[in-house]
GROMACS .gro file of C-alpha atoms in nm:
model
   88
    1THR     CA    1  -0.886  -1.211  -1.111
    2GLY     CA    2  -1.020  -1.473  -0.885
    3ARG     CA    3  -0.686  -1.527  -0.714
    4LEU     CA    4  -0.646  -1.153  -0.667
    5ASP     CA    5  -0.993  -1.145  -0.513
    6ASP     CA    6  -0.895  -1.441  -0.277
    7ALA     CA    7  -0.569  -1.237  -0.182
    8VAL     CA    8  -0.774  -0.941  -0.103
    9THR     CA    9  -1.006  -1.136   0.117
   10ALA     CA   10  -0.723  -1.311   0.300
   11LEU     CA   11  -0.531  -0.984   0.352
   12ASN     CA   12  -0.831  -0.810   0.482
   13GLN     CA   13  -0.885  -1.098   0.730
   14ALA     CA   14  -0.523  -1.075   0.830
   15ARG     CA   15  -0.561  -0.702   0.881
   16ALA     CA   16  -0.873  -0.755   1.100
   17ILE     CA   17  -0.654  -0.999   1.311
   18ALA     CA   18  -0.361  -0.769   1.340
   19PRO     CA   19  -0.469  -0.418   1.279
   20ALA     CA   20  -0.129  -0.267   1.400
   21ASP     CA   21   0.075  -0.481   1.163
   22PRO     CA   22   0.186  -0.300   0.851
   23VAL     CA   23   0.242  -0.609   0.643
   24ALA     CA   24  -0.118  -0.680   0.543
   25PRO     CA   25  -0.184  -0.316   0.414
   26ALA     CA   26   0.142  -0.318   0.226
   27ALA     CA   27   0.053  -0.645   0.050
   28LEU     CA   28  -0.303  -0.520  -0.010
   29GLY     CA   29  -0.148  -0.210  -0.184
   30GLU     CA   30   0.050  -0.441  -0.411
   31VAL     CA   31  -0.259  -0.664  -0.489
   32GLN     CA   32  -0.479  -0.350  -0.548
   33THR     CA   33  -0.204  -0.201  -0.782
   34GLN     CA   34  -0.217  -0.526  -0.979
   35ARG     CA   35  -0.600  -0.487  -1.003
   36LYS     CA   36  -0.542  -0.130  -1.116
   37ALA     CA   37  -0.736   0.001  -0.811
   38PHE     CA   38  -0.487   0.282  -0.768
   39ASP     CA   39  -0.681   0.495  -0.504
   40VAL     CA   40  -0.735   0.186  -0.296
   41ALA     CA   41  -0.376   0.078  -0.334
   42ALA     CA   42  -0.249   0.430  -0.249
   43GLN     CA   43  -0.460   0.433   0.078
   44ASN     CA   44  -0.321   0.087   0.169
   45TYR     CA   45   0.038   0.194   0.134
   46ALA     CA   46  -0.027   0.507   0.316
   47ASP     CA   47  -0.177   0.295   0.605
   48ALA     CA   48   0.136   0.064   0.602
   49LEU     CA   49   0.362   0.363   0.626
   50ARG     CA   50   0.157   0.502   0.922
   51LEU     CA   51   0.174   0.177   1.103
   52THR     CA   52   0.524   0.130   1.027
   53LYS     CA   53   0.614   0.471   1.183
   54ALA     CA   54   0.383   0.407   1.476
   55SER     CA   55   0.530   0.065   1.560
   56GLY     CA   56   0.890   0.128   1.467
   57LEU     CA   57   0.877  -0.194   1.268
   58PHE     CA   58   1.041  -0.241   0.929
   59GLY     CA   59   1.218   0.097   0.964
   60GLY     CA   60   1.439   0.003   0.662
   61THR     CA   61   1.141  -0.065   0.439
   62GLN     CA   62   0.984   0.282   0.466
   63ALA     CA   63   1.175   0.377   0.167
   64VAL     CA   64   1.023   0.080  -0.029
   65LEU     CA   65   0.678   0.172   0.084
   66TYR     CA   66   0.728   0.531  -0.027
   67GLU     CA   67   0.839   0.416  -0.362
   68ALA     CA   68   0.552   0.185  -0.403
   69LEU     CA   69   0.312   0.464  -0.300
   70ALA     CA   70   0.476   0.694  -0.548
   71ARG     CA   71   0.453   0.431  -0.837
   72THR     CA   72   0.081   0.393  -0.751
   73GLN     CA   73   0.022   0.762  -0.762
   74ILE     CA   74   0.193   0.790  -1.093
   75ALA     CA   75  -0.011   0.501  -1.243
   76ALA     CA   76  -0.319   0.694  -1.114
   77GLN     CA   77  -0.182   1.005  -1.314
   78GLU     CA   78  -0.113   1.188  -0.993
   79PRO     CA   79   0.246   1.296  -1.054
   80ASN     CA   80   0.238   1.588  -0.818
   81ALA     CA   81   0.120   1.354  -0.529
   82ALA     CA   82   0.404   1.118  -0.632
   83LEU     CA   83   0.669   1.404  -0.612
   84ALA     CA   84   0.526   1.509  -0.270
   85THR     CA   85   0.551   1.143  -0.158
   86LEU     CA   86   0.916   1.104  -0.266
   87ASP     CA   87   1.007   1.443  -0.099
   88ARG     CA   88   0.925   1.302   0.243
   0.00000   0.00000   0.00000
């Protein structure tokens, strides 16, 4: 998990440099999912979605982010949250 830890460190730095950019939290969500830190992953995906909506960036990838968030919620055994996410 050393590489995943390095990725988290680098992505947190990227997030600090560009806090309005949704790319870093989306990538953090993926890394945290791989680490099975589902609560943190879900928060990062939610942050990426919020930033995407606020900035108007990556409008076409909102569906991808919603799907990733729902998958994370399912992995965290939160099926009702996943259904709510997919209903958005």
